[in-house]
mmCIF file of C-alpha atoms and ligand atoms in Angstrom:
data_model
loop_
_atom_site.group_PDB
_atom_site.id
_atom_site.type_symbol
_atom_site.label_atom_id
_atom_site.label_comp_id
_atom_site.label_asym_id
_atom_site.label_seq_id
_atom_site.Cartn_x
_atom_site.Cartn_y
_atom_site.Cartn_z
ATOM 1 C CA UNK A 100 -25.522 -6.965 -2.080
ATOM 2 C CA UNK A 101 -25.813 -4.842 1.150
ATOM 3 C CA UNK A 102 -22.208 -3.646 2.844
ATOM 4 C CA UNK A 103 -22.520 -3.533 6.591
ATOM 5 C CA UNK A 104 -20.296 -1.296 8.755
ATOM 6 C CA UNK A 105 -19.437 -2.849 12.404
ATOM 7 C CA UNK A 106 -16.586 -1.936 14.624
ATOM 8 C CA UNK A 107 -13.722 -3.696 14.156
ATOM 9 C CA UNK A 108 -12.848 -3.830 18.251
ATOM 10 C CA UNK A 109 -16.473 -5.797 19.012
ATOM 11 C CA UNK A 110 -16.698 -9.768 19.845
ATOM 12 C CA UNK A 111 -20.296 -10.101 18.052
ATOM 13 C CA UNK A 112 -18.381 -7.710 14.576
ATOM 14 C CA UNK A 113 -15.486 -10.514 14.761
ATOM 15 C CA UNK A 114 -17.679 -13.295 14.833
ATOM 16 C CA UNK A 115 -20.065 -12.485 12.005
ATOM 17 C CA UNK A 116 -16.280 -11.464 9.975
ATOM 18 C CA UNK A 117 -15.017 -14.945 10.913
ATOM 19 C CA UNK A 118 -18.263 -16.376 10.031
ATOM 20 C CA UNK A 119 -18.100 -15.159 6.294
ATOM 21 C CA UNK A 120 -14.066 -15.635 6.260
ATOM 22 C CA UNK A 121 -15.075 -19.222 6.714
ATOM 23 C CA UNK A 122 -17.947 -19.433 3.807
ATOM 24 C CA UNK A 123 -15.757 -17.811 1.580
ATOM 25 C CA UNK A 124 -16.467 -14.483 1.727
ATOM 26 C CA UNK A 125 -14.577 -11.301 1.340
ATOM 27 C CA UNK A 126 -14.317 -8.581 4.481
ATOM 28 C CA UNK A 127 -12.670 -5.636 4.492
ATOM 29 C CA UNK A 128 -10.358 -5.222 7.678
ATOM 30 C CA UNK A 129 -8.362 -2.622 9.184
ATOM 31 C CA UNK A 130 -4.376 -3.037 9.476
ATOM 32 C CA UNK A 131 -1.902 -0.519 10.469
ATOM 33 C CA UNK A 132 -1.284 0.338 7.035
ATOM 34 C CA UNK A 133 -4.072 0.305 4.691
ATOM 35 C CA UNK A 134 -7.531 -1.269 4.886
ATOM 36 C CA UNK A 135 -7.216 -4.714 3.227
ATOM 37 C CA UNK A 136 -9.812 -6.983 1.006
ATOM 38 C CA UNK A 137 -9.572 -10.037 3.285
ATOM 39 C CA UNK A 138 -10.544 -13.842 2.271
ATOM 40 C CA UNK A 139 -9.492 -17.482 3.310
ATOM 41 C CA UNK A 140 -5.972 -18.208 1.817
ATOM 42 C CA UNK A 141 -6.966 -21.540 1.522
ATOM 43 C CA UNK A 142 -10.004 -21.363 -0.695
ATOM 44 C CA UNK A 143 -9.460 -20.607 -4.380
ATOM 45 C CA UNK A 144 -13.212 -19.245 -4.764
ATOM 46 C CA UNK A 145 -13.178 -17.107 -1.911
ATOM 47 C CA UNK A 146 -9.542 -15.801 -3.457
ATOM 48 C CA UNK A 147 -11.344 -15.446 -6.593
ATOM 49 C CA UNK A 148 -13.950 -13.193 -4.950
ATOM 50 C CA UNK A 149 -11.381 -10.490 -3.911
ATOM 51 C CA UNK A 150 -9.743 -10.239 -7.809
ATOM 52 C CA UNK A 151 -13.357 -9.972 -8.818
ATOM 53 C CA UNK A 152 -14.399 -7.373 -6.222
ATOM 54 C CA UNK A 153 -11.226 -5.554 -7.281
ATOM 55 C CA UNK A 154 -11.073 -5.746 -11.071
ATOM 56 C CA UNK A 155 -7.345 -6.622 -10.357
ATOM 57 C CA UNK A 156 -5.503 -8.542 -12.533
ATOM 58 C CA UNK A 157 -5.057 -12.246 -12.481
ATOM 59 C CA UNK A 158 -1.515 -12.146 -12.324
ATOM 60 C CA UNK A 159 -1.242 -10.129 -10.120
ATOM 61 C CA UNK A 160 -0.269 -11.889 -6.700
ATOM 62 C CA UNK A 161 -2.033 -10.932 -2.606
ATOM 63 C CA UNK A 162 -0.460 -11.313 0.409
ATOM 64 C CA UNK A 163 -1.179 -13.347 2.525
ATOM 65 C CA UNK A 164 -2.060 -12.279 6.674
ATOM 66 C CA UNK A 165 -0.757 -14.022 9.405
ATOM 67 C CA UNK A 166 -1.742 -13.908 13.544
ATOM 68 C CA UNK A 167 1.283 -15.296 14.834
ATOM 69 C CA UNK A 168 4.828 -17.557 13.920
ATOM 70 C CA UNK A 169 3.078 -20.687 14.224
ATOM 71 C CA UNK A 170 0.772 -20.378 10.933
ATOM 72 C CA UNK A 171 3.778 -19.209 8.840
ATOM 73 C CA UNK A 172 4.684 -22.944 8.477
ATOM 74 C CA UNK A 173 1.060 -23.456 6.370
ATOM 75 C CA UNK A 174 2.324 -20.560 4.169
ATOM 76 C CA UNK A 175 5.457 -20.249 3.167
ATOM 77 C CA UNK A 176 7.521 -23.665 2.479
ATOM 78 C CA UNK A 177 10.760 -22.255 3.980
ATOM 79 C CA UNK A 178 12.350 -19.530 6.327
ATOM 80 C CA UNK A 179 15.542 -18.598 5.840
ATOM 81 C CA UNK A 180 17.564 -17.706 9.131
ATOM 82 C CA UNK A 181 17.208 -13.916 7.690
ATOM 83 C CA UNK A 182 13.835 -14.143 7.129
ATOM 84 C CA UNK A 183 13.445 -15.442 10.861
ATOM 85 C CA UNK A 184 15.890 -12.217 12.042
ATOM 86 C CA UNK A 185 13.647 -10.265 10.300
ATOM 87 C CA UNK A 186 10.332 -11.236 11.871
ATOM 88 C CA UNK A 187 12.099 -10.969 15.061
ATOM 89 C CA UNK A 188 12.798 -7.397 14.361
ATOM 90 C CA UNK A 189 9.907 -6.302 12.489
ATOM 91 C CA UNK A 190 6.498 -8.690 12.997
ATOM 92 C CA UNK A 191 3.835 -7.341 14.029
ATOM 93 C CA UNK A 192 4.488 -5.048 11.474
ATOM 94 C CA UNK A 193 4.280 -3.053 7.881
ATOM 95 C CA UNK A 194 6.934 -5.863 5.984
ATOM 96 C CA UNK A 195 5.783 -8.209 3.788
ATOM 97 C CA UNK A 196 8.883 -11.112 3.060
ATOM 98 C CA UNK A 197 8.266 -13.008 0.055
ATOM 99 C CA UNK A 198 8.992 -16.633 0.543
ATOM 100 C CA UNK A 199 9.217 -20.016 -1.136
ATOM 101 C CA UNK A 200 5.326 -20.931 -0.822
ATOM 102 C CA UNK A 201 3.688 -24.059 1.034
ATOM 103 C CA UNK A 202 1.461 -26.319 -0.710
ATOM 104 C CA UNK A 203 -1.716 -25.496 1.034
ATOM 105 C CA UNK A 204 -2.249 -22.159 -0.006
ATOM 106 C CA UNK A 205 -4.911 -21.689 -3.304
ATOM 107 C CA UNK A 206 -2.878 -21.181 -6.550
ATOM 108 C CA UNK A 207 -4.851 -17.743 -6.789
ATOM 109 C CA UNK A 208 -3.503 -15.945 -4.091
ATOM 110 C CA UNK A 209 0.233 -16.159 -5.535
ATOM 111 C CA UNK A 210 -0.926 -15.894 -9.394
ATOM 112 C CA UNK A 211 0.642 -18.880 -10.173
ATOM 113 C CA UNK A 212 3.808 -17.717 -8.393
ATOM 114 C CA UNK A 213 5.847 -20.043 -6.397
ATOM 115 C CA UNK A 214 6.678 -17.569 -4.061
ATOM 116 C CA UNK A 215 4.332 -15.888 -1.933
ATOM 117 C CA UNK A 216 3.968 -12.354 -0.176
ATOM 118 C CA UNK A 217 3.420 -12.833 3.833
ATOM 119 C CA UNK A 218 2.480 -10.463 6.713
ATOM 120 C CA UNK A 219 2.025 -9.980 10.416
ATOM 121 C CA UNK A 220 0.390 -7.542 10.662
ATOM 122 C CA UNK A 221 0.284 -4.899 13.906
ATOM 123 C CA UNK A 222 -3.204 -4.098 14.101
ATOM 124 C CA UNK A 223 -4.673 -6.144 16.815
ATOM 125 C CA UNK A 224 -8.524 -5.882 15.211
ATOM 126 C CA UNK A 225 -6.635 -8.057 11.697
ATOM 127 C CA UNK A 226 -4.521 -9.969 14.446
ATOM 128 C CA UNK A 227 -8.080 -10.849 16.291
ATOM 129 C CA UNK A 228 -9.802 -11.433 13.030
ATOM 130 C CA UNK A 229 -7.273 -13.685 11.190
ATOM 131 C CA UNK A 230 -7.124 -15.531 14.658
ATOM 132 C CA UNK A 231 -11.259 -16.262 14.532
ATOM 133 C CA UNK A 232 -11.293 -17.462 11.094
ATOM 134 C CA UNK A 233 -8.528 -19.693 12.224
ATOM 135 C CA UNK A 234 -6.761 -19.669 9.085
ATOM 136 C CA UNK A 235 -4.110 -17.084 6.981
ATOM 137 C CA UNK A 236 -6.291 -14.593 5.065
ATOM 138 C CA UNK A 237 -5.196 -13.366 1.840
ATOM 139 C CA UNK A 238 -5.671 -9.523 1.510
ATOM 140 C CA UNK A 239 -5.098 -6.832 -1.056
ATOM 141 C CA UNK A 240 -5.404 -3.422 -0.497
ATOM 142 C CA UNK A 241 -9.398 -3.123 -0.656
ATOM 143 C CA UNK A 242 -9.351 -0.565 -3.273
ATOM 144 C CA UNK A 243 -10.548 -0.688 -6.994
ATOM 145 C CA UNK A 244 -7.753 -1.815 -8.973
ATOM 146 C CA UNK A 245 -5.660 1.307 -9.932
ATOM 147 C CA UNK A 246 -6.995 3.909 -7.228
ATOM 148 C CA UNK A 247 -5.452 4.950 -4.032
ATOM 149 C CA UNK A 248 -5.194 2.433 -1.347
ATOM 150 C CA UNK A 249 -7.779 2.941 1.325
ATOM 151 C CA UNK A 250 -6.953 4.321 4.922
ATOM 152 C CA UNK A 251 -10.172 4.591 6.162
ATOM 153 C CA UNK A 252 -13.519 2.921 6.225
ATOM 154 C CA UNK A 253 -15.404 5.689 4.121
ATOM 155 C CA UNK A 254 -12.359 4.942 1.388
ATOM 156 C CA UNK A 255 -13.198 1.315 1.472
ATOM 157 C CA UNK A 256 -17.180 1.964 1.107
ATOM 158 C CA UNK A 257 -16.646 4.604 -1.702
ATOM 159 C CA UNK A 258 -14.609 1.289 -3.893
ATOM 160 C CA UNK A 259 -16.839 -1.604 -2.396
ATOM 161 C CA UNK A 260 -20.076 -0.359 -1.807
ATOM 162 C CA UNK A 261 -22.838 -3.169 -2.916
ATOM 163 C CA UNK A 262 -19.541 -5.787 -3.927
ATOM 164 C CA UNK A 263 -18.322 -6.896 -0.690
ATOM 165 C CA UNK A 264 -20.873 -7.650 2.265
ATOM 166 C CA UNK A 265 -19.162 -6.290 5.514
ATOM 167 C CA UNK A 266 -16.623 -3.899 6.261
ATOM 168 C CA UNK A 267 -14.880 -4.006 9.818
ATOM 169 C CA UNK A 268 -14.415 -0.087 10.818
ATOM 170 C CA UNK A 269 -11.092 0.801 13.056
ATOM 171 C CA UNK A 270 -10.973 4.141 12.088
ATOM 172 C CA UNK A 271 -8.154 5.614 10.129
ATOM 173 C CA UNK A 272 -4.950 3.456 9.306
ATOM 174 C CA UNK A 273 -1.885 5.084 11.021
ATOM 175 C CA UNK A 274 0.837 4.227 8.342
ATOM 176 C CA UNK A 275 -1.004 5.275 5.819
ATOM 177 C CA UNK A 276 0.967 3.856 2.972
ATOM 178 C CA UNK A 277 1.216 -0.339 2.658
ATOM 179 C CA UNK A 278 3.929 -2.666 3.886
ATOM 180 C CA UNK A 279 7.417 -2.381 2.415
ATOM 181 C CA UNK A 280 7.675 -5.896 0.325
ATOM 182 C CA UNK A 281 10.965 -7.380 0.701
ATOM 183 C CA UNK A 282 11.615 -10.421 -1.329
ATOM 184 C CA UNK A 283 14.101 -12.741 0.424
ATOM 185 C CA UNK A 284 14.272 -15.825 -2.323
ATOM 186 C CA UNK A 285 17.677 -15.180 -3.997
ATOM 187 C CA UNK A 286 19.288 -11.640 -2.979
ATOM 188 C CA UNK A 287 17.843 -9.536 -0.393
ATOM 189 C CA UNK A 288 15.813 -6.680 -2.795
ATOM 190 C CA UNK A 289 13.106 -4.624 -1.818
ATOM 191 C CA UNK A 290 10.025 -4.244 -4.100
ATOM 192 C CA UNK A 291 8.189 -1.911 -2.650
ATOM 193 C CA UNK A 292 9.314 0.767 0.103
ATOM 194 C CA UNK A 293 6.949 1.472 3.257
ATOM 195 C CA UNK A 294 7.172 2.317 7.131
ATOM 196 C CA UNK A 295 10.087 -0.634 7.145
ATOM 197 C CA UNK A 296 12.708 1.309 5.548
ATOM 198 C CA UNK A 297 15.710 -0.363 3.401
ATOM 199 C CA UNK A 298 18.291 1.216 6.327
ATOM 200 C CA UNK A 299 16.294 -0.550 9.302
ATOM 201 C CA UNK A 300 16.071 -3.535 6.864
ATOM 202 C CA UNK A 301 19.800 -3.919 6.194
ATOM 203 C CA UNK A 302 20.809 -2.939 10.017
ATOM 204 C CA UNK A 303 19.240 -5.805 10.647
ATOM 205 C CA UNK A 304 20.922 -7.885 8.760
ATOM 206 C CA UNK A 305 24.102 -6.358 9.437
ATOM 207 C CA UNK A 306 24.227 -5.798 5.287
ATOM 208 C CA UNK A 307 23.253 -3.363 2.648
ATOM 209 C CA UNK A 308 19.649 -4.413 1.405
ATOM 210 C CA UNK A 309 19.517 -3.229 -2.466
ATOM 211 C CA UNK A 310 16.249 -1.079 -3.727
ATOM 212 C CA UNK A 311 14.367 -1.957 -6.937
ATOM 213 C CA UNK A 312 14.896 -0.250 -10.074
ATOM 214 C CA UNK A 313 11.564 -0.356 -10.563
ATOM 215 C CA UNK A 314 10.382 1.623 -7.246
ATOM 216 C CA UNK A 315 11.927 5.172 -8.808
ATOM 217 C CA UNK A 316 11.961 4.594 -12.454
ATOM 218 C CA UNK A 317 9.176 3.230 -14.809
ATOM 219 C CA UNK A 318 9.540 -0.304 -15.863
ATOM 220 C CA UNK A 319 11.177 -0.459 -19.309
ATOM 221 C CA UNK A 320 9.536 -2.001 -22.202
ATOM 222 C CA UNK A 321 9.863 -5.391 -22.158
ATOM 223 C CA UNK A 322 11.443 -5.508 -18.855
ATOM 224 C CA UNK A 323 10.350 -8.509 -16.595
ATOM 225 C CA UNK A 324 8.422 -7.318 -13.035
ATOM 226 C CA UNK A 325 10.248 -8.756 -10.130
ATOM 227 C CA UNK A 326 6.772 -8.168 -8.463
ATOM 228 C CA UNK A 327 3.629 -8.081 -10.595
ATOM 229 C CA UNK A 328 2.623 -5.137 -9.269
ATOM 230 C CA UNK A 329 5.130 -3.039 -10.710
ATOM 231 C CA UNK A 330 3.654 -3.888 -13.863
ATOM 232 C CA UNK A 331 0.309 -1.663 -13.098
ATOM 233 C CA UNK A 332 -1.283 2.020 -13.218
ATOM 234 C CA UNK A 333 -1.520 2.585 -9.785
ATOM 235 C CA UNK A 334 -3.061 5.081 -7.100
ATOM 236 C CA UNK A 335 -4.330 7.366 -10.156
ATOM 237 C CA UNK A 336 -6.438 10.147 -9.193
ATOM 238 C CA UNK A 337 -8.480 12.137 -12.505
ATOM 239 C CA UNK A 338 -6.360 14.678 -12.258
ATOM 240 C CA UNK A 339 -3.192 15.192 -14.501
ATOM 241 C CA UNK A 340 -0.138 15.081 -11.291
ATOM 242 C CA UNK A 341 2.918 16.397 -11.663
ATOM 243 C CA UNK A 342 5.684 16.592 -9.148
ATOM 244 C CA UNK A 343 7.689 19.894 -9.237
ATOM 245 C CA UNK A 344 11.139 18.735 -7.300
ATOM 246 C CA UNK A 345 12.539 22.298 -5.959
ATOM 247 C CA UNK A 346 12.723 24.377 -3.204
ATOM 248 C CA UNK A 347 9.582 25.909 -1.789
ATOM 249 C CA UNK A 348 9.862 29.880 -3.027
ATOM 250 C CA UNK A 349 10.604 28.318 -6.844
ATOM 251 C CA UNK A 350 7.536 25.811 -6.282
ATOM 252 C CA UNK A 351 5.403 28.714 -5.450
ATOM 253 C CA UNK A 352 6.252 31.353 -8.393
ATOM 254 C CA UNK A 353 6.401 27.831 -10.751
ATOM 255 C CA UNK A 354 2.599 27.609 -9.486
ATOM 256 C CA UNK A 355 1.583 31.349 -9.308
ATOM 257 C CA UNK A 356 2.552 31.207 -12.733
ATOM 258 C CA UNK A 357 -0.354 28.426 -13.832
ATOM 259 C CA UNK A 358 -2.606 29.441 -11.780
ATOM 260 C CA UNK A 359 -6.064 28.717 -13.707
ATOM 261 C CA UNK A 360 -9.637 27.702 -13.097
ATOM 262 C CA UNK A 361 -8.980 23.404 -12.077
ATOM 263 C CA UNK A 362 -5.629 23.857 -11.072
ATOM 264 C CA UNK A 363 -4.458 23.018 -7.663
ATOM 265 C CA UNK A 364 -1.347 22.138 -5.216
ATOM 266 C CA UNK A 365 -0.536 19.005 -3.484
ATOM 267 C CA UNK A 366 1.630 20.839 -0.657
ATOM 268 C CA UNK A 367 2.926 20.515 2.777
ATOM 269 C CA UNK A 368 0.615 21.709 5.945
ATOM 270 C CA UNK A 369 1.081 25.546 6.392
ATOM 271 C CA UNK A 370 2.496 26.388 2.774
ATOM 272 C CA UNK A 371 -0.866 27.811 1.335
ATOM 273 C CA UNK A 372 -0.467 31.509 2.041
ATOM 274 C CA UNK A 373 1.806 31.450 -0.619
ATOM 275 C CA UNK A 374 0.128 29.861 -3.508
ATOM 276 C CA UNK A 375 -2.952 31.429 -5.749
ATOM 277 C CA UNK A 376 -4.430 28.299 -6.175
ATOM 278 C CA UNK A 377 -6.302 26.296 -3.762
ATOM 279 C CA UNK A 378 -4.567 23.181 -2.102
ATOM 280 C CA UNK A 379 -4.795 19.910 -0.755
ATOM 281 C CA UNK A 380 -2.056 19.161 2.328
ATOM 282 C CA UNK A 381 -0.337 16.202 3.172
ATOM 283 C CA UNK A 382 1.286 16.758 6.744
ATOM 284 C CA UNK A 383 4.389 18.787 7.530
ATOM 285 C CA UNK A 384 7.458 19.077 5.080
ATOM 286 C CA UNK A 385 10.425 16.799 6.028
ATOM 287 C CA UNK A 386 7.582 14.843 8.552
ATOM 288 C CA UNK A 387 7.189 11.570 6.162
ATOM 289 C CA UNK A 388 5.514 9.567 8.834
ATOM 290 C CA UNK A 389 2.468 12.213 8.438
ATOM 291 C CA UNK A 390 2.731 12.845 4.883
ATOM 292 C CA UNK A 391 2.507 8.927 4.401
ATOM 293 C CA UNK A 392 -0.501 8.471 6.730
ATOM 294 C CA UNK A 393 -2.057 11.872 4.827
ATOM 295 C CA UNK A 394 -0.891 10.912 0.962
ATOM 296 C CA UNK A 395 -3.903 8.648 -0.299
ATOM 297 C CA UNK A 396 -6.649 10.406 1.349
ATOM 298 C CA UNK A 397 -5.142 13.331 -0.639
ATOM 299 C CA UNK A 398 -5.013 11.821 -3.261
ATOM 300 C CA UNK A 399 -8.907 10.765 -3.178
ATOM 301 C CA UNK A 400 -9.555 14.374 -2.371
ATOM 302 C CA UNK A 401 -8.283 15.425 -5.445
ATOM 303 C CA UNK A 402 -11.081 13.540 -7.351
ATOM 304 C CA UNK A 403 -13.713 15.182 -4.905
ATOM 305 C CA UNK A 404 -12.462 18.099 -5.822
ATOM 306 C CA UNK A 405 -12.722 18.011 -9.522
ATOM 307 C CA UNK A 406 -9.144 18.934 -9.933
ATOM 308 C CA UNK A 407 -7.813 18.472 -13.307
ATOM 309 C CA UNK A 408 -4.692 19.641 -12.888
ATOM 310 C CA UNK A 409 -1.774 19.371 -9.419
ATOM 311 C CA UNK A 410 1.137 20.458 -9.014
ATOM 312 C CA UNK A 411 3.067 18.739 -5.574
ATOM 313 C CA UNK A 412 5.497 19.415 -3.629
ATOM 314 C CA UNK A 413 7.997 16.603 -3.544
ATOM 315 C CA UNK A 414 8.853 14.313 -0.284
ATOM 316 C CA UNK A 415 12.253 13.490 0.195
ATOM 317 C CA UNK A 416 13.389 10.321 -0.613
ATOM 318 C CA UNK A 417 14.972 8.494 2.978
ATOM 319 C CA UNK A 418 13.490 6.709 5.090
ATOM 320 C CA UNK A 419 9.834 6.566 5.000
ATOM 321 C CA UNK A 420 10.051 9.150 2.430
ATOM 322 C CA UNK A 421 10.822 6.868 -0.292
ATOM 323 C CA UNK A 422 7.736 5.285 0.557
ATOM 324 C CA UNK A 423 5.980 8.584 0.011
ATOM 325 C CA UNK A 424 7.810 9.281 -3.029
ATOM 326 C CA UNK A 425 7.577 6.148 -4.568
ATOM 327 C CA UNK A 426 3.496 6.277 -4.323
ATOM 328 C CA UNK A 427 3.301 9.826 -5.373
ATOM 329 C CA UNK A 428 5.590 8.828 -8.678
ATOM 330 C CA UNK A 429 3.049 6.728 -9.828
ATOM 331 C CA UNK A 430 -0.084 9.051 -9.097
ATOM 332 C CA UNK A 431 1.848 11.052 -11.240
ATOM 333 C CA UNK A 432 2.609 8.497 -13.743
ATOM 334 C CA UNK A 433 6.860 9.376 -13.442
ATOM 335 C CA UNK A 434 5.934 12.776 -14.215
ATOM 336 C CA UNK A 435 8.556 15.167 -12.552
ATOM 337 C CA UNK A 436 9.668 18.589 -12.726
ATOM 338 C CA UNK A 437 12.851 19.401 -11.464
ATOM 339 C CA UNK A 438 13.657 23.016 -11.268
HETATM 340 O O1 TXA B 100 0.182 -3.098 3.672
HETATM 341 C C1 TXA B 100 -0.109 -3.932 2.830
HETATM 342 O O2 TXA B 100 0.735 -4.674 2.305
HETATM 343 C C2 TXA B 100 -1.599 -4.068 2.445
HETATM 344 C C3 TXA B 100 -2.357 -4.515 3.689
HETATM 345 C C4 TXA B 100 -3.792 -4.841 3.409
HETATM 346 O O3 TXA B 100 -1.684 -5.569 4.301
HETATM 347 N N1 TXA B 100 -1.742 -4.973 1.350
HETATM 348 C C5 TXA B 100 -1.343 -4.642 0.091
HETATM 349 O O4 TXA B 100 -1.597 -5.614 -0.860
HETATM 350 O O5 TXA B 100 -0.829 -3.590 -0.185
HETATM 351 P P1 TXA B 100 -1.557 -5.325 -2.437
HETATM 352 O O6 TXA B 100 -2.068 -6.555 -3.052
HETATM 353 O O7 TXA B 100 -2.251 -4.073 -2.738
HETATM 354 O O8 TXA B 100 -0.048 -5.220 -2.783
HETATM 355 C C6 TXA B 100 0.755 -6.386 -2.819
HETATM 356 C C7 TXA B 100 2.036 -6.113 -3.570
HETATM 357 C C8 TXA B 100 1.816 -6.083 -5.062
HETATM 358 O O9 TXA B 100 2.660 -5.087 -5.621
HETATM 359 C C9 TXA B 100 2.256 -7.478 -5.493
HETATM 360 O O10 TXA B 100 2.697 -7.507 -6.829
HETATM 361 C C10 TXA B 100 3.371 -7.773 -4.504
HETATM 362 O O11 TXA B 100 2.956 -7.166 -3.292
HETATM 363 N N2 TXA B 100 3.513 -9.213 -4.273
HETATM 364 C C11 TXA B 100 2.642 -10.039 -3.645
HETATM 365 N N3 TXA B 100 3.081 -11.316 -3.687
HETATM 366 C C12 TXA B 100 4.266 -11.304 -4.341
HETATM 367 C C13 TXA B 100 5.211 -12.323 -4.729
HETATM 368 N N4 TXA B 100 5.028 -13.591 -4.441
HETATM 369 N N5 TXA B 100 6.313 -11.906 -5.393
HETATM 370 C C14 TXA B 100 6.521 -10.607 -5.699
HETATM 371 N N6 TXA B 100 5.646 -9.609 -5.371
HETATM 372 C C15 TXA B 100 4.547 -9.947 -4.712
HETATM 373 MG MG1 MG B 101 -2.818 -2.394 -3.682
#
C-alpha cells in the first residue's frame, strides 16, 4: 500500500481523511501530544486495522477521540459530576478519563473492557478531522507496538510506511509525551502521568488524586494491570538505557569513566562540554515542558545513531516531570543508578 503525506490544516487533506475514516480505514493524525493511529470507533474492522497496523496486543485497550461534549454521550455510558468538572477544566486537552462505556462503541477498541479511555483533544487539525468523519475515532499512538510514540510526521512514516494509506502532517506535536490517563470508575487514580499533572488534577477536584504504583515501579509478577498498558515493553530504543539519578558533576565523571566506542549520554541542552562521549539532548534541565516535547524524538535518535549503550540524566519527578520520568523508566526498562 502507498502512504500519502497531506497537510493536516487543508479542506481537500480533511476530506479524503474523512473519506477513509468512513470506509474503515486507518489515518494517522496530529494531536497536541503525539501523532495518533486514527479509525471509526464504531466499526470493529476498521478497529481491527489499527491493532494490526500496530502489532499491539489484543488486550490492550485505544482511546477513543472526541470533537466536542455532545458525542461523549455515544461513548461513555456515564459522567460522573467529577468527570464533568474535569472536562470543564481540562478539554480540549492532554487527559484521557476512563469511563463506564456506551453500547455503541466496537468491543475492540476497549479490549473487552467495560470501561473505556476518552479524549478531547486540543489540536484543532484532530478536532476538524474527528468532526468530518462525524463520528468518535479510536486512536493509539501510531507507533509500532513497543517503540517511542511518534511526535512528528517523519516518526509516523518511519513505523507505518506501506501499512497505513495516509498520514495527515501538522508538524511536530507540542506536548510531546501522551495524555495523562485518569481513570474515574471507583477512586480517582491516575494511570499514566502527562501535561495534566496529578496536582492540577486534584486542585480541581478540591482532593488529593492518588498516582499508580505501577507508573514508578515495575509491575510485580502476577500483579493485575489497572490499565493494560502497564503490562507492556514500551518506548524501547536498541540501545541498553540506564538512568544515572545524581547531580550533574557526579553524572559526568560516572560517564567519563565508561567512555567507549557505542557509548553515549541522554543529557540536558548545554551539558556536553563536559562529557567524552557524544550526546543526544532533551531540552533544558528542570524545563520538563521541553524535555517532554524533546524525549521520544531522542529516543528514536538513539537508534539512528547506533548507540548501544546511554547513560541519562534524570528529570525530576513533579509536575510534568513525572511524565518525563515515567517514559524514560521504561526506555530504560526500571534501570536506575542512583549515585
Ligand atoms: O495522548 C494520547 O493519549 C495519544 C494520542 C494519540 O491521543 N494516544 C495514546 O494511546 O497514547 P495509546 O493507545 O498509545 O495509550 C493508551 C493507554 C494505554 O496504556 C492503555 O492501556 C490505556 O491508555 N487505556 C486505554 N483504555 C483504557 C481503559 N478502558 N482502562 C484502563 N486503561 C486504558
Ligand atoms: Mg502508545
Amino acid at each position: 500500500m502507498e502512504t500519502k503525506i497531506l497537510p493536516v490544516l487543508d479542506a481537500a487533506a480533511i476530506s479524503e481523511a474523512a473519506a477513509l475514516l468512513q470506509a474503515g480505514q486507518v489515518v494517522a493524525m496530529p494531536t497536541e501530544t503525539v501523532y495518533g493511529l486514527a479509525a471509526d470507533a464504531t466499526n470493529s474492522a476498521a478497529v481491527r486495522r489499527i491493532f494490526e497496523a500496530k502489532g499491539r496486543p489484543g488486550d490492550n485497550p485505544l482511546i477513543v477521540h472526541i470533537c466536542n461534549m455532545d458525542m461523549l454521550e455515544g461513548v461513555a455510558r456515564e459522567a460522573p459530576a467529577e468527570a464533568r468538572k474535569l472536562a470543564e477544566v481540562f478539554w480540549p486537552g492532554p487527559l484521557t478519563m476512563v469511563l463506564p462505556k456506551a453500547r455503541g462503541l466496537a468491543a475492540e477498541v476497549s479490549a473487552g473492557l467495560d470501561t473505556v479511555g476518552v479524549r478531547l483533544p486540543a489540536h484543532e487539525g484532530a478536532r476538524v478531522l474527528i468532526e468530518a468523519a462525524g463520528v468518535p475515532l479510536a486512536a493509539p499512538s501510531a507507533n509500532c507496538s513497543g517503540s517511542p510514540s511518534p511526535t512528528t510526521a517523519a516518526h509516523v512514516l518511519a513505523d507505518m510506511k506501506g501499512k497505513i494509506p495516509l498520514v495527515l502532517d501538522g508538524g511536530a506535536c507540542p506536548v510531546g509525551v501522551e495524555s495523562t490517563v485518569l481513570s474515574l470508575v471507583g477512586e480517582p487514580v491516575v494511570l499514566r502521568p502527562g501535561f495534566v499533572t496529578v496536582e492540577e488534577i486534584s486542585e480541581a477536584l478540591g482532593r488529593p488524586v492518588k498516582l499508580h504504583e505501577a507508573i514508578t515501579a515495575p509491575l510485580l509478577q502476577g500483579q493485575a494491570a489497572q490499565s493494560p498498558g502497564m503490562k507492556y515493553k514500551h518506548y524501547a530504543p536498541k540501545a541498553r538505557v540506564t538512568i544515572v539519578e545524581s547531580g550533574f558533576e557526579d553524572f559526568c565523571a560516572y560517564v567519563n569513566k565508561r567512555a567507549a566506542e557505542g557509548v553515549w549520554a541522554l543529557c540536558f541542552e548545554s551539558e556536553q562540554g563536559a562529557l567524552e562521549v557524544p550526546c543526544i539532548l532533551y531540552g533544558k534541565e528542570n524545563d520538563d515542558a521541553a524535555q517532554a516535547a524533546k524525549l521520544f524524538g531522542a529516543l528514536r535518535q538513539m537508534d539512528e545513531v547506533g548507540a548501544k549503550t546511554v547513560y541519562a540524566r534524570s528529570p525530576h519527578q513533579r509536575g510534568v516531570g513525572l511524565a518525563v520520568y515515567n517514559r524514560l523508566l521504561r526506555a530504560a526498562a526500571f534501570r536506575v543508578e542512583k549515585l
